Amino acid sequence: MIIAERKPFDEIKQEILNYKKVLVLGCGTCVSVCMAGGEKEVELLATELRMAAKIAGKELVVDEMTVQRQCDKEYVEAVIEKAAQYDVVLSMACGAGVQFVAKTIEPAIVMPAVNTKFIGVCEAEGVWAERCRACGNCMLAEYGGICPVTMCSKGLLNGPCGGAKNDKCEASQEKDCAWVLIYNRLKAQGKLDNLRKFTGARNYTFQASPSKQVNEAYVRPELAVKK
Amino acid sequence: MTDNWEPVVIAYLCHFCSYSAADLAGSMRLEYAPNVRISKLMCTGKVDAQFILKAFEDGADAVMVSGCEEGDCHYLEGNLRAKKRIAHVKSLLKEVGLEPERVEMYNIGASDAPKFVRAVNEMTERARKLGPNPLKKKENTVPA
């Protein structure tokens, strides 16, 4: 899932400084699971904003709403009517959600309340770690299910750099050397031969920005791409 | 407002230890500040940051959360979770502009009624020194 963290409170306050009616809009999917922008975090942020405004003697209306996904048309369309009643929408979704809401309720003002960090996994309660850089050309099959693009600080595809010490990365002692992990995994799988193969330079065209994905089987006829 | 002002202290107490200590304080006829308003929970592990922020938003002057002694939680580690959460709430209060000292975590065993009395009195005194919660609505002022 996409991992995010809430922006510092002062930055959020600055974003909404000139507005009097704020809708804090949560997202019930990724940011909800990583406890950055779900229903509960919306409640906390809205309460904090109301409290801070009252202490500062400022008039501020802060309401709350959370939709299942801010990156999905059917859920975001449900926001249009409500959002029209506010000066600004403070979106707690990832960057994709913020942009999608901004486009949907254009030209209404939408501000981000979280910083989107990475695609990752939940390692333990309250701990998330990056696992995928969305490079567009998955090579996990060759590396025993450990991604060198993401897990190696240098993104090396053909073996370790030689700087690892005690199985830790030379860039940070807190990080495991991805190539030690890959070697151990392939050894356990009896697939060390994989390492004899040479992997050519990465093809960055797979990661063209902004990327788009179309599944023709599901595209409505009136919207289908004409060939 | 300050003339008649008496602090309101909200206490979230766990069912198995701290609430029993409060109950025992009554049975022992111990006297403590009448400013405390007790809310019983099964475990302090249930205490959410929002419970505490909401209490302050609605005008509480101080909030105390009290669970079992560390290592004695009926649910094993609910009180340890609460401890972390209270530390987090302190940082939230600071962000908002309220004194972090307005909230505190205690650990009071079921048989430790005197400790409960000390804790309530301490929080009431602390709230008195800090003064009224600036978020307090005038109509919520407690009569002397």
Coordinates of C-alpha atoms in Angstrom, one line a residue:
Chain A
M1 CA 0.0 0.0 0.0
I2 CA 1.0 3.7 -0.2
I3 CA 2.5 4.9 3.0
A4 CA 2.2 8.5 4.1
E5 CA 2.8 10.6 7.2
R6 CA 0.9 13.6 8.4
K7 CA 2.5 17.0 7.7
P8 CA 3.7 19.0 10.7
F9 CA 0.8 20.8 12.3
D10 CA 2.3 24.3 11.8
E11 CA 2.6 23.6 8.0
I12 CA -1.1 22.5 7.9
K13 CA -2.1 25.6 9.8
Q14 CA -0.2 27.8 7.3
E15 CA -2.0 26.1 4.4
I16 CA -5.4 27.1 5.7
L17 CA -4.4 30.4 7.2
N18 CA -6.6 32.5 5.0
Y19 CA -9.8 30.4 5.1
K20 CA -12.7 30.2 7.5
K21 CA -14.5 27.0 6.5
V22 CA -12.4 23.9 6.2
L23 CA -13.4 20.4 5.2
V24 CA -10.9 17.8 6.4
L25 CA -11.3 14.9 3.9
G26 CA -9.9 11.5 4.9
C27 CA -9.3 8.5 2.7
G28 CA -10.3 5.0 3.9
T29 CA -7.8 2.9 2.1
C30 CA -3.9 3.1 2.2
V31 CA -3.5 6.1 4.4
S32 CA -6.2 4.7 6.8
V33 CA -4.2 1.5 7.2
C34 CA -0.9 3.4 7.8
M35 CA -2.7 5.7 10.3
A36 CA -1.9 8.9 8.5
G37 CA -5.2 10.0 6.9
G38 CA -8.1 7.7 7.8
E39 CA -11.3 8.5 9.6
K40 CA -9.6 8.6 13.0
E41 CA -6.8 10.9 11.9
V42 CA -9.3 13.2 10.3
E43 CA -11.1 13.4 13.6
L44 CA -7.8 14.2 15.4
L45 CA -6.6 16.8 13.0
A46 CA -10.0 18.5 12.8
T47 CA -10.1 18.6 16.6
E48 CA -6.6 20.0 16.8
L49 CA -7.4 22.7 14.2
R50 CA -10.6 23.7 16.0
M51 CA -8.7 23.9 19.4
A52 CA -5.8 25.9 18.0
A53 CA -8.1 28.3 16.3
K54 CA -10.2 28.9 19.4
I55 CA -7.1 29.4 21.5
A56 CA -5.8 32.0 18.9
G57 CA -9.3 33.6 19.0
K58 CA -9.8 32.9 15.3
E59 CA -13.1 32.1 13.8
L60 CA -12.8 28.7 12.0
V61 CA -15.3 26.1 11.0
V62 CA -13.7 22.6 10.6
D63 CA -15.8 19.7 9.5
E64 CA -14.9 16.1 8.8
M65 CA -15.6 13.6 6.0
T66 CA -14.0 10.4 5.0
V67 CA -14.5 8.6 1.7
Q68 CA -13.5 5.0 0.9
R69 CA -10.9 6.1 -1.7
Q70 CA -9.9 9.5 -3.0
C71 CA -8.3 8.0 -6.1
D72 CA -11.6 6.5 -7.4
K73 CA -14.2 8.5 -9.3
E74 CA -17.3 6.9 -7.8
Y75 CA -16.2 7.8 -4.3
V76 CA -14.8 11.3 -5.0
E77 CA -18.0 12.4 -6.9
A78 CA -19.8 12.0 -3.6
V79 CA -17.7 14.9 -2.2
I80 CA -18.6 17.5 -4.8
E81 CA -21.8 18.8 -3.2
K82 CA -20.4 18.9 0.3
A83 CA -17.1 20.4 -0.7
A84 CA -18.9 23.4 -2.3
Q85 CA -19.9 24.6 1.1
Y86 CA -16.3 25.1 2.2
D87 CA -13.5 27.6 1.5
V88 CA -10.9 24.8 1.3
V89 CA -10.7 21.0 1.4
L90 CA -7.8 19.7 3.4
S91 CA -7.2 16.2 1.9
M92 CA -5.5 13.6 4.0
A93 CA -5.1 11.2 1.1
C94 CA -1.8 10.5 -0.8
G95 CA -0.7 12.8 -3.6
A96 CA -2.8 10.9 -6.1
G97 CA -5.9 11.4 -4.0
V98 CA -5.3 15.1 -3.5
Q99 CA -4.9 15.6 -7.2
F100 CA -7.9 13.6 -8.1
V101 CA -10.1 15.5 -5.6
A102 CA -8.7 18.8 -6.9
K103 CA -9.5 17.9 -10.5
T104 CA -13.0 16.6 -9.5
I105 CA -14.1 19.7 -7.6
E106 CA -12.1 22.2 -9.8
P107 CA -11.6 25.1 -9.3
A108 CA -12.2 24.7 -5.5
I109 CA -9.1 24.8 -3.4
V110 CA -7.6 21.5 -2.2
M111 CA -4.6 21.4 0.2
P112 CA -2.5 18.3 1.2
A113 CA -2.3 17.4 4.9
V114 CA 0.0 14.4 4.5
N115 CA 3.4 13.7 2.9
T116 CA 3.3 10.6 0.6
K117 CA 6.4 8.5 1.3
F118 CA 6.5 5.2 -0.5
I119 CA 4.9 1.9 -1.5
G120 CA 5.5 -0.4 1.4
V121 CA 4.5 -3.0 3.9
C122 CA 3.6 -3.0 7.6
E123 CA 6.4 -4.7 9.4
A124 CA 4.9 -4.3 12.9
E125 CA 2.3 -2.1 14.6
G126 CA 3.4 1.4 13.8
V127 CA 6.3 0.4 11.5
W128 CA 6.1 0.6 7.7
A129 CA 8.9 -0.1 5.3
E130 CA 9.4 0.5 1.6
R131 CA 9.4 -2.5 -0.7
C132 CA 8.6 -1.2 -4.2
R133 CA 9.7 1.7 -6.4
A134 CA 7.0 1.1 -9.0
C135 CA 9.8 0.8 -11.7
G136 CA 7.3 -0.7 -14.2
N137 CA 9.4 -3.8 -15.0
C138 CA 9.3 -6.2 -12.1
M139 CA 12.5 -8.3 -11.8
L140 CA 11.6 -10.0 -8.5
A141 CA 11.6 -13.5 -10.2
E142 CA 15.4 -13.3 -10.7
Y143 CA 16.3 -12.1 -7.2
G144 CA 14.4 -14.5 -5.0
G145 CA 11.6 -12.1 -4.3
I146 CA 13.9 -9.3 -3.0
C147 CA 13.9 -6.1 -5.1
P148 CA 17.4 -4.7 -5.5
V149 CA 16.0 -1.5 -7.1
T150 CA 14.2 -0.7 -3.8
M151 CA 16.2 -2.6 -1.2
C152 CA 19.7 -1.7 -2.3
S153 CA 20.7 1.9 -1.5
K154 CA 22.5 2.0 -4.8
G155 CA 19.9 0.1 -6.8
L156 CA 22.6 -2.3 -8.1
L157 CA 21.3 -5.1 -10.3
N158 CA 24.4 -7.3 -10.7
G159 CA 25.7 -8.0 -7.2
P160 CA 26.9 -6.1 -4.2
C161 CA 29.0 -3.0 -4.2
G162 CA 31.5 -4.5 -1.7
G163 CA 30.9 -1.9 1.0
A164 CA 28.6 -4.0 3.2
K165 CA 29.9 -4.6 6.8
N166 CA 28.3 -7.2 9.1
D167 CA 25.6 -7.7 6.5
K168 CA 24.6 -4.0 6.8
C169 CA 24.7 -1.4 4.1
E170 CA 27.6 1.1 3.9
A171 CA 25.1 3.9 3.3
S172 CA 23.3 3.2 6.6
Q173 CA 24.1 0.7 9.4
E174 CA 20.4 0.5 10.0
K175 CA 19.7 -1.0 6.6
D176 CA 20.4 -4.6 5.6
C177 CA 22.5 -5.1 2.6
A178 CA 20.0 -6.1 -0.1
W179 CA 22.6 -8.3 -1.8
V180 CA 23.2 -10.3 1.3
L181 CA 19.5 -10.9 1.6
I182 CA 19.2 -11.9 -2.1
Y183 CA 22.2 -14.2 -1.8
N184 CA 20.8 -16.0 1.3
R185 CA 17.3 -16.3 -0.2
L186 CA 18.6 -17.7 -3.5
K187 CA 20.9 -20.1 -1.6
A188 CA 17.9 -21.3 0.5
Q189 CA 15.9 -21.8 -2.7
G190 CA 18.8 -23.6 -4.5
K191 CA 18.8 -20.9 -7.2
L192 CA 22.2 -19.4 -6.7
D193 CA 22.7 -19.9 -10.5
N194 CA 20.4 -16.9 -11.0
L195 CA 23.4 -14.7 -10.0
R196 CA 25.4 -15.9 -13.0
K197 CA 23.0 -14.1 -15.3
F198 CA 23.9 -10.6 -16.3
T199 CA 21.2 -8.0 -16.0
G200 CA 21.5 -5.1 -18.5
A201 CA 21.0 -1.4 -17.7
R202 CA 17.6 -0.6 -16.5
N203 CA 15.1 0.6 -19.1
Y204 CA 13.7 3.8 -17.7
T205 CA 11.1 4.1 -20.4
F206 CA 9.0 1.6 -18.3
Q207 CA 8.8 4.3 -15.7
A208 CA 7.6 7.1 -18.0
S209 CA 6.1 9.9 -16.0
P210 CA 3.2 10.3 -15.8
S211 CA 2.3 6.7 -16.6
K212 CA -1.0 5.4 -17.7
Q213 CA -2.5 1.9 -17.7
V214 CA -5.5 0.9 -19.8
N215 CA -7.3 -2.4 -19.7
E216 CA -9.3 -2.5 -22.9
A217 CA -11.5 -5.3 -21.5
Y218 CA -13.0 -2.9 -19.0
V219 CA -13.1 0.4 -20.9
R220 CA -16.6 1.5 -21.8
P221 CA -17.2 1.5 -25.6
E222 CA -17.8 5.3 -25.8
L223 CA -14.4 5.9 -24.0
A224 CA -12.4 3.2 -25.9
V225 CA -9.1 4.4 -27.4
K226 CA -9.4 4.5 -31.2
K227 CA -6.6 2.7 -32.9
Chain B
M1 CA -14.8 33.7 35.3
T2 CA -11.6 33.0 37.2
D3 CA -13.2 34.1 40.5
N4 CA -15.7 31.2 40.7
W5 CA -13.5 28.9 38.7
E6 CA -12.9 25.4 40.0
P7 CA -10.8 23.1 37.8
V8 CA -12.5 20.1 36.1
V9 CA -10.3 17.0 36.0
I10 CA -11.5 14.1 33.8
A11 CA -10.1 10.7 35.0
Y12 CA -10.1 7.7 32.7
L13 CA -9.7 4.8 35.0
C14 CA -9.3 1.1 34.2
H15 CA -11.9 -1.3 35.6
F16 CA -9.5 -3.8 37.1
C17 CA -7.1 -1.6 39.1
S18 CA -7.5 2.2 39.3
Y19 CA -11.3 2.2 39.4
S20 CA -11.2 -0.3 42.2
A21 CA -8.7 2.0 44.0
A22 CA -11.2 4.9 43.6
D23 CA -13.9 2.6 44.9
L24 CA -11.7 1.6 47.9
A25 CA -10.9 5.3 48.6
G26 CA -14.6 5.8 49.1
S27 CA -15.0 2.7 51.3
M28 CA -12.0 3.9 53.3
R29 CA -13.7 7.3 53.7
L30 CA -10.6 9.0 52.2
E31 CA -11.1 12.6 51.2
Y32 CA -10.0 13.9 47.8
A33 CA -10.6 16.9 45.6
P34 CA -14.2 16.8 44.3
N35 CA -13.1 18.2 41.0
V36 CA -12.5 14.9 39.4
R37 CA -15.1 13.3 37.0
I38 CA -14.4 9.6 36.6
S39 CA -15.0 7.6 33.4
K40 CA -14.5 3.9 33.7
L41 CA -13.0 1.9 30.9
M42 CA -12.2 -1.8 30.8
C43 CA -8.5 -1.0 30.2
T44 CA -6.4 2.2 29.6
G45 CA -5.4 0.4 26.4
K46 CA -8.8 1.6 25.1
V47 CA -7.9 5.3 25.7
D48 CA -7.7 7.0 22.3
A49 CA -6.0 10.3 21.7
Q50 CA -9.3 11.6 20.5
F51 CA -11.0 10.9 23.9
I52 CA -8.5 13.2 25.6
L53 CA -8.5 15.9 22.9
K54 CA -12.3 15.9 23.0
A55 CA -12.3 16.3 26.7
F56 CA -10.1 19.4 26.4
E57 CA -12.1 20.7 23.4
D58 CA -15.2 20.5 25.6
G59 CA -13.5 22.4 28.4
A60 CA -11.8 20.0 30.8
D61 CA -8.9 21.6 32.6
A62 CA -6.9 18.5 33.1
V63 CA -7.1 14.8 32.1
M64 CA -5.6 11.9 34.0
V65 CA -5.5 8.4 32.7
S66 CA -4.8 5.7 35.3
G67 CA -4.2 2.0 34.7
C68 CA -2.8 -0.9 36.6
E69 CA 0.8 -0.9 37.8
E70 CA 3.2 -1.7 34.9
G71 CA 3.5 -5.5 34.6
D72 CA 0.1 -6.0 36.3
C73 CA -2.3 -5.0 33.5
H74 CA -5.3 -7.4 33.3
Y75 CA -4.9 -7.3 29.6
L76 CA -1.1 -7.7 29.9
E77 CA 0.0 -4.5 28.1
G78 CA -2.9 -2.2 27.8
N79 CA -1.4 0.2 30.3
L80 CA 1.9 0.3 28.4
R81 CA 0.1 1.2 25.2
A82 CA -1.7 3.9 27.1
K83 CA 1.6 5.3 28.3
K84 CA 2.9 5.7 24.8
R85 CA -0.4 7.2 23.7
I86 CA -0.4 9.8 26.5
A87 CA 3.1 10.8 25.4
H88 CA 1.7 11.3 21.9
V89 CA -1.2 13.3 23.2
K90 CA 1.2 15.6 25.1
S91 CA 2.9 16.4 21.8
L92 CA -0.6 17.1 20.2
L93 CA -1.5 19.5 23.0
K94 CA 1.8 21.3 22.5
E95 CA 1.0 21.7 18.8
V96 CA -2.4 23.1 19.6
G97 CA -1.1 25.5 22.2
L98 CA -2.2 23.9 25.4
E99 CA 0.2 22.9 28.2
P100 CA 1.2 19.2 27.9
E101 CA 1.2 19.0 31.7
R102 CA -2.6 19.1 31.6
V103 CA -2.6 15.4 30.8
E104 CA -0.9 12.7 32.8
M105 CA -0.6 8.9 33.0
Y106 CA -0.7 7.2 36.4
N107 CA -0.5 3.5 37.4
I108 CA -2.6 2.8 40.5
G109 CA -3.1 -0.8 41.9
A110 CA -6.6 -1.9 43.1
S111 CA -5.5 -1.8 46.7
D112 CA -3.7 1.6 46.5
A113 CA -6.5 4.0 47.4
P114 CA -4.1 6.5 49.0
K115 CA -2.2 6.7 45.8
F116 CA -5.4 7.4 43.9
V117 CA -6.2 10.3 46.4
R118 CA -2.7 11.7 45.9
A119 CA -3.0 11.5 42.1
V120 CA -6.4 13.3 42.0
N121 CA -5.2 16.0 44.4
E122 CA -2.0 16.4 42.4
M123 CA -3.9 16.8 39.1
T124 CA -6.4 19.2 40.6
E125 CA -3.6 21.4 42.0
R126 CA -1.7 21.2 38.7
A127 CA -4.8 22.4 36.9
R128 CA -5.3 25.2 39.4
K129 CA -1.8 26.4 38.9
L130 CA -2.1 26.3 35.1
G131 CA -5.4 28.1 35.2
P132 CA -8.6 27.6 33.2
N133 CA -8.5 25.8 29.9
P134 CA -8.6 28.6 27.3
L135 CA -11.1 26.4 25.3
K136 CA -13.6 26.4 28.2
K137 CA -17.0 27.8 27.2
K138 CA -18.3 30.3 29.8
E139 CA -21.5 28.3 30.2
N140 CA -19.5 25.3 31.2
T141 CA -17.9 27.0 34.2
V142 CA -18.4 24.9 37.3
P143 CA -20.1 26.9 40.1
A144 CA -18.0 27.3 43.2

